[in-house]
Coordinates of C-alpha atoms in Angstrom, one line a residue:
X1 CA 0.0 0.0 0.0
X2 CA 1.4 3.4 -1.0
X3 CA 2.1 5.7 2.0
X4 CA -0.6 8.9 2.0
X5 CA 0.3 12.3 0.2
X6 CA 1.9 14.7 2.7
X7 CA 0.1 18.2 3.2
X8 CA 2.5 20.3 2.1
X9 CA 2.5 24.3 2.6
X10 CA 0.3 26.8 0.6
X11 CA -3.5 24.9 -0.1
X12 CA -5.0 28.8 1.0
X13 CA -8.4 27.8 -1.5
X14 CA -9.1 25.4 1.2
X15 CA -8.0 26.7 4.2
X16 CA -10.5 30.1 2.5
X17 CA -13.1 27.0 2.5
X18 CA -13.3 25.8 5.9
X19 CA -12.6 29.2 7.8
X20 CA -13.9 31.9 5.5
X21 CA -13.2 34.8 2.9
X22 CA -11.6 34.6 -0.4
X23 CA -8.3 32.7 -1.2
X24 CA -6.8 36.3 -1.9
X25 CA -8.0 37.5 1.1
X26 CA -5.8 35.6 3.3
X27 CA -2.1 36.3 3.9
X28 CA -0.2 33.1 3.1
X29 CA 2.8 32.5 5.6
X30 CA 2.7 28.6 5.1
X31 CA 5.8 28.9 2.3
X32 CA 9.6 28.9 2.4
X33 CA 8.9 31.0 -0.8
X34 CA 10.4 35.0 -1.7
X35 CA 7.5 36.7 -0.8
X36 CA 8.5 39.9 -3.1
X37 CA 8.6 37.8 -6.6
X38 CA 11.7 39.1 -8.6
X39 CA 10.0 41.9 -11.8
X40 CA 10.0 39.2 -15.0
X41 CA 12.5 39.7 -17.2
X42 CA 11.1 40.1 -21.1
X43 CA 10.8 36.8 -22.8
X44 CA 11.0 36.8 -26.6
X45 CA 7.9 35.2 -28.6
X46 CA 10.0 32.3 -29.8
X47 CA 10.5 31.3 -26.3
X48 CA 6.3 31.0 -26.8
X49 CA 6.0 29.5 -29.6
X50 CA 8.1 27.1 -30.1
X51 CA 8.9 24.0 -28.2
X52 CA 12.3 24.7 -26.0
X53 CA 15.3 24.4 -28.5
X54 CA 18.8 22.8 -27.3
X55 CA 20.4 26.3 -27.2
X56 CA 17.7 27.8 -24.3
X57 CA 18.7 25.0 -22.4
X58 CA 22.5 24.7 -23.2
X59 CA 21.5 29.0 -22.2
X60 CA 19.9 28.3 -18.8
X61 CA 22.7 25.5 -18.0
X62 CA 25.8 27.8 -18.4
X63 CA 24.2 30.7 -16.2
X64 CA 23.1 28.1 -13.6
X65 CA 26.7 26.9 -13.8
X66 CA 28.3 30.8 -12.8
X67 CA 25.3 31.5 -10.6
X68 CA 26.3 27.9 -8.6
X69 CA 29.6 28.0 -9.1
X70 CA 29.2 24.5 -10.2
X71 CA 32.8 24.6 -12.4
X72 CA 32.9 20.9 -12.5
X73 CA 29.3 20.2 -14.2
X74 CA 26.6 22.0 -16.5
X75 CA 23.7 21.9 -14.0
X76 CA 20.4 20.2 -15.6
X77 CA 17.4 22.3 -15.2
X78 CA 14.0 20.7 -14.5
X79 CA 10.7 20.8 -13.8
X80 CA 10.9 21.5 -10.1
X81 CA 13.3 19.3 -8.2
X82 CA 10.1 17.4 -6.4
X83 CA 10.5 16.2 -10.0
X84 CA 13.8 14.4 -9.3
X85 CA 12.6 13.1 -6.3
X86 CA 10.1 10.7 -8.3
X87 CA 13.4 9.4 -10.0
X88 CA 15.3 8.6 -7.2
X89 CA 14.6 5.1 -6.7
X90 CA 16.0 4.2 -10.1
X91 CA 19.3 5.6 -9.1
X92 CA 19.2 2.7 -5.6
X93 CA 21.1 -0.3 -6.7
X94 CA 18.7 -3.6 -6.4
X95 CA 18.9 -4.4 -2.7
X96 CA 20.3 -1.4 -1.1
X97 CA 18.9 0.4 1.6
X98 CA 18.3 4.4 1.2
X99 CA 18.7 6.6 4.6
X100 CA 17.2 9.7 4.3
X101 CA 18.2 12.2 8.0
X102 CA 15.4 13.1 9.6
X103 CA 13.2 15.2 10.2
X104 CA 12.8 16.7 6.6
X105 CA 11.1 17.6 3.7
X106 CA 8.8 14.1 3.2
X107 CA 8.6 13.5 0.1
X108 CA 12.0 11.8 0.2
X109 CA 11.0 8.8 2.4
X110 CA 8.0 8.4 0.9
X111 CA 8.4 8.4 -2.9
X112 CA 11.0 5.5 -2.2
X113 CA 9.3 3.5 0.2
X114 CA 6.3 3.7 -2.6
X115 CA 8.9 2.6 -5.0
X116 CA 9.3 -0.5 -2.7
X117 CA 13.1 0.7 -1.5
X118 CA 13.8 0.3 2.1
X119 CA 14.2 3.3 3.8
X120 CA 15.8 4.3 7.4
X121 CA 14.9 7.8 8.7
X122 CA 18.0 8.6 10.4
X123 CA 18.7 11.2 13.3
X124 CA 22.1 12.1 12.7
X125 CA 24.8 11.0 10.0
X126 CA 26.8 8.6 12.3
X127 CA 23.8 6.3 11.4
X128 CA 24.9 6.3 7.9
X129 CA 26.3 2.7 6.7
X130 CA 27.8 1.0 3.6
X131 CA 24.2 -0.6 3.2
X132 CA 22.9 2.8 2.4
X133 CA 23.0 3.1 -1.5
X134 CA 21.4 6.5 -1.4
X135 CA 21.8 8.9 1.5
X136 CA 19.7 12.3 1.8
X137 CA 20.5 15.4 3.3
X138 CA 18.4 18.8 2.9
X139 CA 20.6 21.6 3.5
X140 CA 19.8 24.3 4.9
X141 CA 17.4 21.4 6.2
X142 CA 13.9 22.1 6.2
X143 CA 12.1 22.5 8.2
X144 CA 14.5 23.3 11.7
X145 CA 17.1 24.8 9.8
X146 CA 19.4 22.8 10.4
X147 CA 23.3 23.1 8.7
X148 CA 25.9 21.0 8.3
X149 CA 29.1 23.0 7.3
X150 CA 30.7 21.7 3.9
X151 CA 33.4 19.8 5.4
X152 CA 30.9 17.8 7.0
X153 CA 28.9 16.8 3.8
X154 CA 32.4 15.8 2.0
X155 CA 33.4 13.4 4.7
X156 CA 29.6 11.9 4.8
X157 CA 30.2 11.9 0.7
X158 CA 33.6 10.2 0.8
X159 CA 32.4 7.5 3.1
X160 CA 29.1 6.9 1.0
X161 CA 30.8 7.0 -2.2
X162 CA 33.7 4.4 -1.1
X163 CA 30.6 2.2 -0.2
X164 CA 29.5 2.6 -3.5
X165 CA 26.6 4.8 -3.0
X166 CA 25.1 8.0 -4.3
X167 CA 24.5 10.9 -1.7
X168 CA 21.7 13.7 -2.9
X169 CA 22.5 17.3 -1.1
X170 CA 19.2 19.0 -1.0
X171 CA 19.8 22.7 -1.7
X172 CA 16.6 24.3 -1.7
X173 CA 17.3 27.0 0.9
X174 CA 21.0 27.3 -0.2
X175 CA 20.6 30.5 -1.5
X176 CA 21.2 32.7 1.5
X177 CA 23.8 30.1 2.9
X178 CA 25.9 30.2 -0.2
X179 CA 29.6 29.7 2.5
X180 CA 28.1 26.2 3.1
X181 CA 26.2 24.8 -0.4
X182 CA 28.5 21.7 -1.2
X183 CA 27.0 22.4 -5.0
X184 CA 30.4 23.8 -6.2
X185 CA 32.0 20.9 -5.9
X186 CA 29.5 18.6 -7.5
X187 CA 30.0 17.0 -10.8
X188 CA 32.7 15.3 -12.8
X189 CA 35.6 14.2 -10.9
X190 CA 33.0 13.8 -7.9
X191 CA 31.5 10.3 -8.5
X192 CA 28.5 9.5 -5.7
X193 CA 27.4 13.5 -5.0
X194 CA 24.4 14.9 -6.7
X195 CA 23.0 18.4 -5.4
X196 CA 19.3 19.8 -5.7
X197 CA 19.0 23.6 -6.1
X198 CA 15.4 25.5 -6.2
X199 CA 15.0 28.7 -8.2
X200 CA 11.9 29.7 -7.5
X201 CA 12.0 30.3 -3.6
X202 CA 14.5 32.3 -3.5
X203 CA 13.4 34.8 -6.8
X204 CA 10.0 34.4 -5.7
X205 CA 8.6 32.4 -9.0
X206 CA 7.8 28.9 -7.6
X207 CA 5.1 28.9 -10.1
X208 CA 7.5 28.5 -13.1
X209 CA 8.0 25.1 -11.8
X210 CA 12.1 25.4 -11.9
X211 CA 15.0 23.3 -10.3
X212 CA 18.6 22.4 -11.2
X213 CA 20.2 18.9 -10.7
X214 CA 24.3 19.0 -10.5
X215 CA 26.4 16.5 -10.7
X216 CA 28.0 13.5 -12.6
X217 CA 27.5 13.9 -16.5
X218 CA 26.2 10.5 -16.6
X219 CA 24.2 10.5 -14.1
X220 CA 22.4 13.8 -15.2
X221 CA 22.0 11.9 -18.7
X222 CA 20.2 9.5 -16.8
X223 CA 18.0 12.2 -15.1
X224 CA 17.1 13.8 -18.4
X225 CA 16.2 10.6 -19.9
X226 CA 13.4 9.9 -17.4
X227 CA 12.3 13.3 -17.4
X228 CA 12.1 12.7 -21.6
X229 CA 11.8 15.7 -23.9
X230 CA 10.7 19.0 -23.4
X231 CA 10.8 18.7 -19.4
X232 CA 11.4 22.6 -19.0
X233 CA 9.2 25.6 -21.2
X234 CA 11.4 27.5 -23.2
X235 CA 9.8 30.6 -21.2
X236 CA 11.1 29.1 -18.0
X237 CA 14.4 28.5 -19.2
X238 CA 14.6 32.0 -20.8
X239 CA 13.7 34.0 -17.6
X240 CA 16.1 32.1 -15.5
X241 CA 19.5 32.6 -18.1
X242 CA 18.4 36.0 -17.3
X243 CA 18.0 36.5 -13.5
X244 CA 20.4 33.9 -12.8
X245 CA 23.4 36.2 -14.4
X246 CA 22.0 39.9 -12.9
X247 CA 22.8 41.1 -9.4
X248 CA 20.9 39.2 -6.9
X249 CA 22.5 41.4 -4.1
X250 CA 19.5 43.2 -3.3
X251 CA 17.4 40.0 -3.4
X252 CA 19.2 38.9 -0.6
X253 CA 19.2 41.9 1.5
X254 CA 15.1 42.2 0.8
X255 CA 14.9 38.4 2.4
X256 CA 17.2 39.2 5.2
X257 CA 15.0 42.3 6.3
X258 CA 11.5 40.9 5.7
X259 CA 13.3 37.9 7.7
X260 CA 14.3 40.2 10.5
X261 CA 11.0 41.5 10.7
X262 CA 9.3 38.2 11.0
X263 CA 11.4 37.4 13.6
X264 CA 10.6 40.4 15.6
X265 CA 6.8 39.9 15.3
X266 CA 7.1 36.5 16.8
X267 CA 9.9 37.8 19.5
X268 CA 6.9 40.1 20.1
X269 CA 4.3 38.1 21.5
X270 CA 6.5 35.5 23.1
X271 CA 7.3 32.9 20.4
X272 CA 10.7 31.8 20.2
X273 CA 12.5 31.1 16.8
X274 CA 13.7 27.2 17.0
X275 CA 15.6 27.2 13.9
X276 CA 14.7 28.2 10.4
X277 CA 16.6 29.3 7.2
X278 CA 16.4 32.8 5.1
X279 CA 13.1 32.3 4.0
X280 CA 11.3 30.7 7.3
X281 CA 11.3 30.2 10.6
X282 CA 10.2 27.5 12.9
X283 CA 8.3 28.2 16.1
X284 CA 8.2 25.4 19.1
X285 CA 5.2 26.1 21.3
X286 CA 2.9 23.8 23.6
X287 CA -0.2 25.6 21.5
X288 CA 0.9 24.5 18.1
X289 CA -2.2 23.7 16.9
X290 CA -4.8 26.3 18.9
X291 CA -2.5 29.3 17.2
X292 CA -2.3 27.7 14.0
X293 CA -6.5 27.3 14.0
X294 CA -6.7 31.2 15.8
X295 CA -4.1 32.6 12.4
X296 CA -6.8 30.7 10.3
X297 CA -9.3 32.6 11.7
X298 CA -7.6 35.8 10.8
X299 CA -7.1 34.7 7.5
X300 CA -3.3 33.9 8.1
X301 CA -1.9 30.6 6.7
X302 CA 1.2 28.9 8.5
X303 CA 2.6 25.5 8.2
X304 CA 1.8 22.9 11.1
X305 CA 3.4 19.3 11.5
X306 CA 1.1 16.1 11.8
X307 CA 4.6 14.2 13.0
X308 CA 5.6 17.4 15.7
X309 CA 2.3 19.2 17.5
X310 CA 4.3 21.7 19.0
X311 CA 6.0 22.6 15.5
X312 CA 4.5 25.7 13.2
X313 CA 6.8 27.5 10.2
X314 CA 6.4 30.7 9.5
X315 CA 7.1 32.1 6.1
X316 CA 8.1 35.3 5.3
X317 CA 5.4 38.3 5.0
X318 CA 5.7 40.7 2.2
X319 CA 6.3 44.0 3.3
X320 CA 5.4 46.5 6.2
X321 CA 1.7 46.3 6.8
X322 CA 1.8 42.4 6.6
X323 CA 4.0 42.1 9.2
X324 CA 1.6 44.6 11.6
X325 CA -1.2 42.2 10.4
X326 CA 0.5 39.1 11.7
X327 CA 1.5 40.8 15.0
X328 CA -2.0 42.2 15.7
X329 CA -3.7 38.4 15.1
X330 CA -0.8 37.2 17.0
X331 CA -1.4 39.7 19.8
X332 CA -4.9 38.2 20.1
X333 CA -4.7 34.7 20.0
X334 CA -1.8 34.9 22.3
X335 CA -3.7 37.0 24.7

């Protein structure tokens, strides 16, 4: 029997549905997304028209490669990295174990264990062993924040890959935490490492439905196979060759202060940050679930946890009066 789809963040039509008012109504905090989408660049009607031609891609791939700093590899872009995911368990030799460190983004665990691979959610990376063909690692990790410093990832890598065994760096939050993304180092001349990176949370444009995959030439031909043709619109492929080689400085210092200001409205009324990355950050609190239901009733979306009660993630809020908003409702259902 296949495990049951995990509630993931965002889903404001039905949370509109069962608590009131319309879906753009309510201010979503329930995202690791930019909440200040980056201004589109222009995309030429080709891009349009036509289906994506080898050269957007070959485009896209060589400004992913600067932006990264992926020297060794020409990072594959995708259709979202949840993509990838769904093609991990071809890539776990026939009776290998995965170990995926816990707790995380759970999709992992439960796309292999539908794929019938055997899969240990591990606590810590000492629990790593040569029976693990495949080892995840989210990093930044969602949803605690936790960070293991690059140094740490190679020596996991080198024991994993002497065992024969592939480990996946999940860099979806990387992009504020560039001093410890292990992606620069993936590709050729680095068998057993593959990295994940996410554009659209960091420029805001999850909806483009947009990931890169470094590493290992053949193993990224392998990816692209089972993604088959076409995988990526020529409009997404376009938009990010362009953002990916302007200035992203003042993307990062618009995160850091609408993350600043998040914090402070939490600090506020007594809820203590427990970890988080750039773009979130995770509250611990005995009342979990009566604060997430009182938000609701505000029309404010956050992110609880069926496997932690006492765990709600805050996403970031867009600008000044967003952030008074969430502070007021927080004011009351903390009163």
């Amino acid at each position: 029997m296949s495990a049951p789809r995990i509630t993931h963040g965002g889903g404001i039509a039905a949370a509109a549905a069962r608590f009131g008012g319309r879906p753009e109504d309510w201010l979503d905090l329930s995202t690791g997304i930019n909440p200040n989408p980056v201004a589109l660049p222009p995309v030429d009607i080709a891009a349009w028209h036509r289906l994506p031609d080898r050269h957007r891609q070959d485009a896209a791939r060589d400004a992913a490669a600067r932006y990264y700093g992926a020297a060794r590899a020409q990072p594959l872009p995708v259709p979202g990295t949840q993509s990838v995911i769904q093609l991990l368990p071809r890539l776990v030799a026939t009776g290998r174990r995965a170990a995926v460190l816990v707790p995380t983004y759970g999709e992992y665990a439960r796309v292999l264990g539908n794929a019938g691979v055997a899969v240990d959610c591990v606590g810590s990376l000492d629990a790593v062993t040569d029976a693990h063909g495949l080892v995840v690692v989210v990093n930044p990790n969602n949803p605690d924040g936790r960070l293991f410093p690059r140094e740490t990832l190679l020596t996991l890598h080198a024991r994993v890959a002497a065992a024969g065994g592939l480990l996946v760096v999940d860099e979806a939050f990387g992009d504020m935490r560039p001093e410890a993304c292990i992606a620069p180092l993936a590709g050729d001349g680095m068998p057993g490492l593959m990295v994940f990176r996410s554009f659209g949370k960091f420029f805001g444009l999850a909806g483009l439905r947009l990931g890169f995959v470094i590493g290992e030439t053949a193993v990224l031909d392998r990816i692209e196979d089972g993604l088959g043709p076409w995988a990526v619109s020529g409009p997404a492929l376009t938009m990010a060759t362009t953002l990916m080689a302007s200035d992203t400085s003042g993307i990062r210092r618009d995160i850091a202060q609408r993350k600043a200001a998040l914090d402070m409205a939490l600090a506020a009324t007594g809820l203590a940050v427990a970890g988080g990355t750039g773009l979130f950050s995770l509250v611990d609190h005995a009342e979990a679930a009566a604060i997430h239901e009182g938000l609701c009733r505000h029309r404010i979306l956050v992110r609880p946890f069926d496997y932690n009660p006492r765990w709600l993630r805050f996403g970031l809020a867009p600008d000044v009066a967003s952030d008074a908003r969430l502070a007021a409702a927080l004011g009351e259902v903390m009163g």
